[in-house]
Each structure stands twice: as structure tokens, then as C-alpha cells.
mmCIF file of C-alpha atoms in Angstrom:
data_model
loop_
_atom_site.group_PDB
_atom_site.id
_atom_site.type_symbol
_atom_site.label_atom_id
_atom_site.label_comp_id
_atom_site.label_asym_id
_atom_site.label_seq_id
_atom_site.Cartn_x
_atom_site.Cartn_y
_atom_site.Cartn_z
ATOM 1 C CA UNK V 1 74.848 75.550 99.281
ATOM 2 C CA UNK V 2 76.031 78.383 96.775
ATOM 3 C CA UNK V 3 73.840 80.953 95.712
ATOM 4 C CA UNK V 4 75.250 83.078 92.756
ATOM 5 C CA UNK V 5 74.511 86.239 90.714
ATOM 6 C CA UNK V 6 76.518 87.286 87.714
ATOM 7 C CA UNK V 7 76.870 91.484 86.614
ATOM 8 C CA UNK V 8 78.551 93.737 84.858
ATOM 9 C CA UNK V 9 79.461 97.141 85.354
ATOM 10 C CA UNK V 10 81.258 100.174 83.715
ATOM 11 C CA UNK V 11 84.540 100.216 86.176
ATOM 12 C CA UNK V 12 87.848 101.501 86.796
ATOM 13 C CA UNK V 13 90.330 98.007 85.716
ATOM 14 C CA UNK V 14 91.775 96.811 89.033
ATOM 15 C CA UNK V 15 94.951 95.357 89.510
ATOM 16 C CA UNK V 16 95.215 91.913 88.655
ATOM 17 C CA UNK V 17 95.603 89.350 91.611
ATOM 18 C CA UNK V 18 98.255 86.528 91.622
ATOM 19 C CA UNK V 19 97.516 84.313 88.587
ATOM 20 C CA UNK V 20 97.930 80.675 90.821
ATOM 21 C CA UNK V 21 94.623 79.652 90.457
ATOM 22 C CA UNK V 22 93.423 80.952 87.327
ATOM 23 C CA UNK V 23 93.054 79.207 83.961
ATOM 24 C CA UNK V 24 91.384 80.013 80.878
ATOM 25 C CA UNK V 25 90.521 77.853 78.042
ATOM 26 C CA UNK V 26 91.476 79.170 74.538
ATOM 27 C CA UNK V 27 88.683 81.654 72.797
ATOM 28 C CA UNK V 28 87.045 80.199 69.760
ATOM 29 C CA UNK V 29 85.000 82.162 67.478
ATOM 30 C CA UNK V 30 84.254 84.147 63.694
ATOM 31 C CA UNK V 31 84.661 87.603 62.809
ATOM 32 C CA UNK V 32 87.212 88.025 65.387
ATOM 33 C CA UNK V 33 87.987 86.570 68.625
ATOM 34 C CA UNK V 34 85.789 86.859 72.016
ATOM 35 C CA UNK V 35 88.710 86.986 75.170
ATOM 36 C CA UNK V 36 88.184 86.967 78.762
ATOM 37 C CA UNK V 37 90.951 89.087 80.081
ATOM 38 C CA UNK V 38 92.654 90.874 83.240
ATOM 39 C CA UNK V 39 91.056 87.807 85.618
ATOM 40 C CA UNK V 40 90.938 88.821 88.798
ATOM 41 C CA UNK V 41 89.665 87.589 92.624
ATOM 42 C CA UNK V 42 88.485 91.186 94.688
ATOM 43 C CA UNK V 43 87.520 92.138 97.772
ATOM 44 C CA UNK V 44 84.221 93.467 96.698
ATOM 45 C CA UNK V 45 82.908 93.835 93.343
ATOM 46 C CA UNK V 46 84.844 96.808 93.185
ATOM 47 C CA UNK V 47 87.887 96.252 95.426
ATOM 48 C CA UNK V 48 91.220 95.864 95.059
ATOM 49 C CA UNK V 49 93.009 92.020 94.746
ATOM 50 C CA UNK V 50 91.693 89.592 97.392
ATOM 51 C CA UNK V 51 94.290 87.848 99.209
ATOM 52 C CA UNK V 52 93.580 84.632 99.644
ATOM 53 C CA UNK V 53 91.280 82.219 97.621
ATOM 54 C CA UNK V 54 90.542 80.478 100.699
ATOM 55 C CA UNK V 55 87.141 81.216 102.053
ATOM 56 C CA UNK V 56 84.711 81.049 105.198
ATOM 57 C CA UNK V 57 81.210 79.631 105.101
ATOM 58 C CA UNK V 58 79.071 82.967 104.941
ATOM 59 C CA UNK V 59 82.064 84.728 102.947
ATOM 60 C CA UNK V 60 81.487 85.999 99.324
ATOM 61 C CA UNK V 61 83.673 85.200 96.121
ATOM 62 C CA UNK V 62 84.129 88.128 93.522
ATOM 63 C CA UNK V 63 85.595 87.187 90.272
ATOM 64 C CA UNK V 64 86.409 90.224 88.145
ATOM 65 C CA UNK V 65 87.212 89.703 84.377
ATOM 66 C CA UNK V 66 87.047 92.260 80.926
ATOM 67 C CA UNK V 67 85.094 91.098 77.995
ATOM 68 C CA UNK V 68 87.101 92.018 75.411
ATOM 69 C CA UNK V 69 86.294 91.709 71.437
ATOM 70 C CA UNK V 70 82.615 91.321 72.107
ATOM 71 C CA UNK V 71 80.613 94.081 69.331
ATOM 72 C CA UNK V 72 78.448 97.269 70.927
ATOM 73 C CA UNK V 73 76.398 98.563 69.007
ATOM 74 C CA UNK V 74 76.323 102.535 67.509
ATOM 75 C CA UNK V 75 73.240 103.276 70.094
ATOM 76 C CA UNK V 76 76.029 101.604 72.870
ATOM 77 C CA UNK V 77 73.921 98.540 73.045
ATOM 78 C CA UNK V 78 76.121 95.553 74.531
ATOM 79 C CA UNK V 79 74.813 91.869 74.118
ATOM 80 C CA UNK V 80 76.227 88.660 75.346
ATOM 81 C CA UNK V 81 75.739 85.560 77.096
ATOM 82 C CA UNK V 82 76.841 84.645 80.677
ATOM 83 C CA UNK V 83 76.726 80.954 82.235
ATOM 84 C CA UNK V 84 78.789 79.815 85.425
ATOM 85 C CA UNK V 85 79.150 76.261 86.923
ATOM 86 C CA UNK V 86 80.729 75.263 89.738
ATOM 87 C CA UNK V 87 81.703 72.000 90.518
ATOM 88 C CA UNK V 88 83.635 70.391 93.810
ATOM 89 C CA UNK V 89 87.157 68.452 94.326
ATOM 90 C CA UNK V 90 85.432 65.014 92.555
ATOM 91 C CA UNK V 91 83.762 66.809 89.664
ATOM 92 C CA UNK V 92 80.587 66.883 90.843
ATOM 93 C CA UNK V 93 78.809 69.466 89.523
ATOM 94 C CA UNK V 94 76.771 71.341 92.383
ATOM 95 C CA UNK V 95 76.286 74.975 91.021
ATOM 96 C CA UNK V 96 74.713 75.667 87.437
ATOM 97 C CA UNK V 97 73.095 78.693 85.757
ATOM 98 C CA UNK V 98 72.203 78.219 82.753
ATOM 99 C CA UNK V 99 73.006 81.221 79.812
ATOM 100 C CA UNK V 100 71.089 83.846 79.703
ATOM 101 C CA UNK V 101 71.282 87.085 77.933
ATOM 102 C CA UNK V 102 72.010 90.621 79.075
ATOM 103 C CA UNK V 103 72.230 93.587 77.578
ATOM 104 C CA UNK V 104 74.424 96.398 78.624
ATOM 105 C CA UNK V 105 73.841 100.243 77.786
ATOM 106 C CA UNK V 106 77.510 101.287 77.050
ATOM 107 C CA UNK V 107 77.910 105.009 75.830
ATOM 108 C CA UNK V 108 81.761 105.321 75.762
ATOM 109 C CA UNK V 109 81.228 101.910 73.390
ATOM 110 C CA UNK V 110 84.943 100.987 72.443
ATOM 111 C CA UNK V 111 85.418 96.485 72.709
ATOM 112 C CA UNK V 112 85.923 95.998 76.097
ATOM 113 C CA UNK V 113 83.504 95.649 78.985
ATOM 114 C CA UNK V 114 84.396 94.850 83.026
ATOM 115 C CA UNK V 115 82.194 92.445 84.177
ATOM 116 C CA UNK V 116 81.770 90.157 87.671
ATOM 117 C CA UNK V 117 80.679 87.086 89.343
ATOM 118 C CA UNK V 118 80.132 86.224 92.533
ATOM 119 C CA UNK V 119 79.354 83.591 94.722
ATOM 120 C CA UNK V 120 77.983 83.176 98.239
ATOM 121 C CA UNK V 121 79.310 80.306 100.105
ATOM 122 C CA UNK V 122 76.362 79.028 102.302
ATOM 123 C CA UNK V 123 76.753 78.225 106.011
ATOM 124 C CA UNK V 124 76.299 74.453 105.265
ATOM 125 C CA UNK V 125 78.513 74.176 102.178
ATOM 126 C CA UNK V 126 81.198 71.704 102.550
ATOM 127 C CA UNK V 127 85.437 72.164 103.442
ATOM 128 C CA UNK V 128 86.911 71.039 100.129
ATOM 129 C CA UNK V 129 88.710 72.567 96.863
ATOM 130 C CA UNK V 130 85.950 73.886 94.231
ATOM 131 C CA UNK V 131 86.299 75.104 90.574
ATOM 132 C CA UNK V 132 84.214 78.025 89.001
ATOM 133 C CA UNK V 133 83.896 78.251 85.696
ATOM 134 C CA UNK V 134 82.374 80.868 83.535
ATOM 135 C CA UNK V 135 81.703 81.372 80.212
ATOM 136 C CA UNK V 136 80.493 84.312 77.686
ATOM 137 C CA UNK V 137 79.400 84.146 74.659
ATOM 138 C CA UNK V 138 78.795 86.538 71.422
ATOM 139 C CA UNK V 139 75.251 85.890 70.367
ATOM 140 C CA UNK V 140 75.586 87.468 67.119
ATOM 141 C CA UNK V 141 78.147 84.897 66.109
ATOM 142 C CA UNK V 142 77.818 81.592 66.630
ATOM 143 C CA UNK V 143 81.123 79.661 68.225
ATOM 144 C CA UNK V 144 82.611 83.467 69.259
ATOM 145 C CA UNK V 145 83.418 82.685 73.070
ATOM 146 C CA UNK V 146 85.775 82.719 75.857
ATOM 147 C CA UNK V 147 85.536 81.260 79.292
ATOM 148 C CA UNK V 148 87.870 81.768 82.433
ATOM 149 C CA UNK V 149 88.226 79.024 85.482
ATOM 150 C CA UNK V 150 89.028 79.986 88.887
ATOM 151 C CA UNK V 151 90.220 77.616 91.419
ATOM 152 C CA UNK V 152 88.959 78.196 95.221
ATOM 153 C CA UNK V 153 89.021 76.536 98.432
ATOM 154 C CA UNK V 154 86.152 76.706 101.038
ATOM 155 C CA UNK V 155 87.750 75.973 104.789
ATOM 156 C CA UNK V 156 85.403 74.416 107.733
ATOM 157 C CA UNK V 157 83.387 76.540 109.470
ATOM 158 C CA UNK V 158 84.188 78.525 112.167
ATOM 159 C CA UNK V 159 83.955 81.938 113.529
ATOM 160 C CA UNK V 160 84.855 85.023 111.500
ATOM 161 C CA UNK V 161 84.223 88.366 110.065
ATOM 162 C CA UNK V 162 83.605 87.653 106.110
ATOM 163 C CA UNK V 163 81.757 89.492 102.886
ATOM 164 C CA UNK V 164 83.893 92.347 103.824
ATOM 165 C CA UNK V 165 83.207 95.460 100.880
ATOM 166 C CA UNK V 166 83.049 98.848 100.874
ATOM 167 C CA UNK V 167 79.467 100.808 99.499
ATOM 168 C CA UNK V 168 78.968 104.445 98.829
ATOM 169 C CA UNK V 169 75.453 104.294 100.664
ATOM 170 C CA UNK V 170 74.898 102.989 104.172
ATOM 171 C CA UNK V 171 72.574 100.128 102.828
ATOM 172 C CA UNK V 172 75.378 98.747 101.267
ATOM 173 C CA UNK V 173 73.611 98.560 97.625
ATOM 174 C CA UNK V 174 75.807 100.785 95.770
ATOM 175 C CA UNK V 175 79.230 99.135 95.694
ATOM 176 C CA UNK V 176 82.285 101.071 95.950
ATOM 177 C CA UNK V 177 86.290 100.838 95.625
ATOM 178 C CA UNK V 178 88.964 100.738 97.950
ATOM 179 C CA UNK V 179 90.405 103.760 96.265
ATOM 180 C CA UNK V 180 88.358 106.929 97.309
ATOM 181 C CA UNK V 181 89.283 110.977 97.746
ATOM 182 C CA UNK V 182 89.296 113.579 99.966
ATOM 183 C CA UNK V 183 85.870 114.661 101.219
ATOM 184 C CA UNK V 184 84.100 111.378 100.387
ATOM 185 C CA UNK V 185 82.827 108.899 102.547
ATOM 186 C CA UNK V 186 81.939 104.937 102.220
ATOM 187 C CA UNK V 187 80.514 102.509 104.636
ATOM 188 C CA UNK V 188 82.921 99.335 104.935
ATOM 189 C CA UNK V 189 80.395 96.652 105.314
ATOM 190 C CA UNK V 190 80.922 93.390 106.765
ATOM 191 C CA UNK V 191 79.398 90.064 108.482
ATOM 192 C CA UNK V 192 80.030 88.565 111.648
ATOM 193 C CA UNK V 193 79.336 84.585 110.843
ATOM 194 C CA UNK V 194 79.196 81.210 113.128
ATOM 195 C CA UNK V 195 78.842 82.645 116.355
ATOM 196 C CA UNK V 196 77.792 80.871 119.433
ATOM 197 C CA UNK V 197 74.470 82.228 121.439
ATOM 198 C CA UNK V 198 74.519 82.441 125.322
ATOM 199 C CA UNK V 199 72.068 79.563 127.189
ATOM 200 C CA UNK V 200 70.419 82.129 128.703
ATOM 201 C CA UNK V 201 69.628 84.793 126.358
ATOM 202 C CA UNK V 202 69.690 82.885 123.022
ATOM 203 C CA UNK V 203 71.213 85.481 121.706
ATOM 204 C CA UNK V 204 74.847 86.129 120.674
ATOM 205 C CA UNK V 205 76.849 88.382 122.479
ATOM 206 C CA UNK V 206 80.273 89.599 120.175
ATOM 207 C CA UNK V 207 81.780 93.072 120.706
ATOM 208 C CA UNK V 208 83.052 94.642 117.446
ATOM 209 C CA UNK V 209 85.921 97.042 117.035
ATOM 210 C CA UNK V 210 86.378 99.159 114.805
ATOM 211 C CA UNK V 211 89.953 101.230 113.965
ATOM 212 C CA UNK V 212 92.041 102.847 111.161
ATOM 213 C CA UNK V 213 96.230 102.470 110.687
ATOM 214 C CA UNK V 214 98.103 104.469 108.897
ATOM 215 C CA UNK V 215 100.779 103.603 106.350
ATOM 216 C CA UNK V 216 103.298 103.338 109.784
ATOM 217 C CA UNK V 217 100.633 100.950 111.366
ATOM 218 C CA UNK V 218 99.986 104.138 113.546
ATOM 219 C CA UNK V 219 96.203 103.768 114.888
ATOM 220 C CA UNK V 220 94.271 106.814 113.753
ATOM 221 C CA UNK V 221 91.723 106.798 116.976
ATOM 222 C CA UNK V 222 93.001 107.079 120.557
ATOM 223 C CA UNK V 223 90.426 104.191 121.205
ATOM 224 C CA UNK V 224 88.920 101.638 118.875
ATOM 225 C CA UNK V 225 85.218 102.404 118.239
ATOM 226 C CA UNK V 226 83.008 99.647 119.869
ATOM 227 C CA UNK V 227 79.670 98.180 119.482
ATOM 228 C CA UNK V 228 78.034 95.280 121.578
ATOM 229 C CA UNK V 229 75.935 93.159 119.308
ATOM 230 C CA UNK V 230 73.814 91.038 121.800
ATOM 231 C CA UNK V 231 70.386 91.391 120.465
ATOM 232 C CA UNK V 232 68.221 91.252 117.809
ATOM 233 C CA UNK V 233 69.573 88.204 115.997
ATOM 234 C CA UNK V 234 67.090 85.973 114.559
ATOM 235 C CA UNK V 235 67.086 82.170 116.091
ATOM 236 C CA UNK V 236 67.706 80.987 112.571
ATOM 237 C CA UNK V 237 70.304 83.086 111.408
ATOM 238 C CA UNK V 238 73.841 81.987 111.780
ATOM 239 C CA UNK V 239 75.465 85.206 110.531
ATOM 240 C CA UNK V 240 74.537 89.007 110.781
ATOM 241 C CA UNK V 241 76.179 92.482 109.245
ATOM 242 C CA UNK V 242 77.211 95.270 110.371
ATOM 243 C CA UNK V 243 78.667 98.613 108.954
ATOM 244 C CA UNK V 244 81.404 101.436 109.966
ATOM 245 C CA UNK V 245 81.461 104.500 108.374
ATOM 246 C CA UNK V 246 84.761 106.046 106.892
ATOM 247 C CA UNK V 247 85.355 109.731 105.873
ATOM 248 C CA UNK V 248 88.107 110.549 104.348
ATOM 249 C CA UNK V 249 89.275 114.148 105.530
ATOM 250 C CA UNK V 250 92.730 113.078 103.946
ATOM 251 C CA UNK V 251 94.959 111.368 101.709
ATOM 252 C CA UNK V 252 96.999 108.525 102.350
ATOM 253 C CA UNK V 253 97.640 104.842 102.309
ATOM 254 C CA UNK V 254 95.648 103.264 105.983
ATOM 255 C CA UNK V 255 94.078 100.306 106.825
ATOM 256 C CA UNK V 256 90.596 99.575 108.087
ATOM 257 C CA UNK V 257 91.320 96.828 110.898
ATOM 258 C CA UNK V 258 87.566 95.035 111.915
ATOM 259 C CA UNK V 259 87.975 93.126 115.234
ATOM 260 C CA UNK V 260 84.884 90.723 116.547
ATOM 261 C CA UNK V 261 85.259 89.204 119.876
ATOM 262 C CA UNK V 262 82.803 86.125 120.664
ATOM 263 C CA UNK V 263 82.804 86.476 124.100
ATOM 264 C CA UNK V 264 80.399 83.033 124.749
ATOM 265 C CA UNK V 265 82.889 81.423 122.749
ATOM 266 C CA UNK V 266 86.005 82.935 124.251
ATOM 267 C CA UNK V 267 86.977 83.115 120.044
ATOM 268 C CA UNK V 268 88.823 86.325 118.592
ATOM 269 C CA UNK V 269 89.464 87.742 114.791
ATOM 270 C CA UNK V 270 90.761 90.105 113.041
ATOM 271 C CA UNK V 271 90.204 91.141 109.442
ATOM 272 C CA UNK V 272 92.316 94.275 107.888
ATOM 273 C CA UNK V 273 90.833 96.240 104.557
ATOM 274 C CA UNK V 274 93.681 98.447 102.769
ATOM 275 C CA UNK V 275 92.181 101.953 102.228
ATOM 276 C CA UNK V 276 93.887 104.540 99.562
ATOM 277 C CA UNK V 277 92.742 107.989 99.525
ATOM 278 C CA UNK V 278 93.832 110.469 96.861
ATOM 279 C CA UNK V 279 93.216 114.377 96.663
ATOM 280 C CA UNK V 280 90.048 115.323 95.226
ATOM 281 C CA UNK V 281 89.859 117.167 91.963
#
């Protein structure tokens, strides 16, 4: 099952991720054209490039893109319609939202507005090759639209630390980048997903790491930080998060390296999340 939201946001452009698997279909449209530019696959909605378009069950999909063309408003009203489909390796379409209207408050106004997509890949969702496709329209002019297709591949399931972002808060609602500066801190959140659950206990029983590199691969912490998660997980759920805070006391290119250890399982991975931190102003 996929369960999808679509947003947009006033960011920072990212760097755009390699181009492989995305495809856009030409803009048609009056009064000047609508384009859906500077397509991009992030770690988080605000991260840098993801690396792979190859996903776990449990893991999360962010599709960045600019809205370029589209008219704001002199009060910095934005309008537009957003519609996403997704459909599987034999066309089948199992993923629609139909338009529906937003309306952005843009006070630096200009024709250009960052916007996302993402998509949750359920638990249950089947190995296979999938298409997204998304589309925005101008509904001021009829026939003024763009839309963008991205091309991604959902592996079997198995255990793994996915829906890796970073967030300014602890809850993990206010998104953040994977730039930062000196003095700041952000939470990088993650889940832990298809575990296996002792006989006994019923419950899981994974030990998480947690440590920074530096540009040299240089770990930052004598010892990894460690937490025990073998409690508290719901019978039903198949997946749970967890967060480690980061404070940045200084600049420099590191890594955040996650390690989860399923020790019912005997299973181990790894995840790594590049980190830049610049001087503060």
C-alpha cells in the first residue's frame, strides 16, 4: 500500500540528483509556459540528493521539483493544482489523488516556487519497478501545465533502518536540511523496520548505534552512543522510530553513521547521512 501527501514550501534549491530515472513530458499552456524544473529525489523533504531510487518497505520517497512560470499574485497569493499517480511495472494504476487546489502565501513573489511529494511505501507493498507521476496545473489558464515522472524501484522486505531525515524539533514535524551552522542543533530521525520479536517477550530486541565521521572517516565519539530498544513496541506494528540529536559546535563536512543490530535475527545495517556545517553569521 502507498500512502501519499503532496506540499510545498519556500526552500533553499538543492542540488539536483542524477537525472537516470527522471522524465518529464513537454509543458503545454497560454500566456506563457507552466515548467516543472530542477527534479530531484532527497533524503528528506529538505535534504540533499538521495542515493539510490531503490527503496525498503517502511522507507519514504521525496520528490523535489520548482514550479516555475506559474503567476503570484501582488498580495503573494500562489494558486495551482497538484495530482500524482502512481502506477506499477504492468501499468496498473494503484496510487491516485485526484487535483486539488492549494494556495501558497508567497511574499518574496518572483515565478518560481519549490515544491514536494512524497510517498510512503507500506510494509505490504510489493518488490517491483513503479512510476510516479505528477502533474501541476495553472488554474487561471486553462491547458497551462507541466508534469514530471520519476522512475523507482521498491526491493523485498527485509530488515533496515529507512525514512531517514533530519527536523529542527525533536518531534520531527519541522523538517530540516542537511546543511546546518555552528550553534544549531537538529534531530536526525529515523525508523527501524521488519524486525523479528523474541518467542518469549514478543517484543523486539535491536540495539541502535549511533556515531559521527569526519571528512577523514575519523569517528567523532570514543564510543558509539547506544540504545536497547526491547520494549514498548506495539504487537501490530512492524516498524518503530527513533531519534539522535546532533549539535553542531563546528564546521565541517561529517557523516551521521545509524547502526541497528537485530539481535533475534542475528541481522545487521548500516545507514550513513552526510552532514555539512558552515559558520554561523
Amino acid at each position: 500500500m502507498f500512502y501519499s501527501i503532496m506540499l510545498a514550501t519556500l526552500i533553499a534549491v538543492l542540488p539536483t540528483s542524477p537525472a537516470a530515472n527522471l522524465t518529464k513530458v513537454a509543458a503545454r499552456g497560454q500566456g506563457g509556459e507552466l515548467k516543472l524544473t530542477n527534479v530531484r529525489l532527497t533524503i528528506g523533504e529538505l535534504g540533499g540528493p538521495r542515493p539510490t531510487t531503490k527503496l525498503l518497505p517502511g522507507d519514504v520517497l521525496f520528490i523535489g521539483y520548482d514550479i516555475n512560470g506559474l503567476g503570484i499574485d501582488g498580495d503573494g497569493t500562489a494558486k495551482y493544482k497538484m495530482s500524482m499517480e502512481v502506477r506499477d511495472g504492468a501499468d496498473k494504476a494503484i496510487f491516485k489523488q485526484d487535483p486539488r487546489e492549494l494556495v501558497d502565501f508567497v511574499p518574496l513573489r518572483g515565478n518560481s516556487i519549490p515544491a514536494r511529494a512524497f510517498i510512503t511505501i507500506g510494509l505490504d507493498q510489493d518488490a517491483g519497478n513503479y512510476t510516479c507521476k505528477i502533474k501541476v496545473e495553472d488554474p487561471k489558464v486553462k491547458g497551462k501545465e507541466d508534469t514530471v515522472t520519476v522512475k523507482f524501484e521498491v526491493t523485498k522486505r527485509e530488515f533496515g533502518i529507512v525514512a531517514v531525515y533530519p527536523s529542527h524539533d525533536e518531534r520531527g514535524t519541522f523538517a530540516a536540511p542537511t546543511t546546518g551552522v555552528v550553534g544549531q542543533t537538529v534531530f536526525v530521525q529515523f525508523s527501524v523496520a521488519s524486525f523479528q520479536r523474541d518467542a518469549k517477550t514478543k517484543q523486539p530486541n535491536i540495539e541502535l548505534q549511533f556515531q559521527l565521521l569526519d571528512d577523514k572517516g575519523t569517528p567523532t565519539l570514543e564510543k558509539p552512543r547506544t540504545h536497547i530498544q526491547d520494549s514498548g513496541v506495539e504487537a501490530a506494528d512492524g516498524a518503530f522510530g527513533m531519534r539522535f540529536p546532533v549539535f553542531m559546535n563546528r564546521t565541517g563536512k561529517f557523516t551521521v553513521q545509524l547502526t541497528a543490530t537485530d539481535k533475534v535475527a542475528n541481522k545487521k545495517v548500516t545507514y550513513e547521512l552526510p552532514l555539512t556545517i558552515l559558520p554561523a553569521n
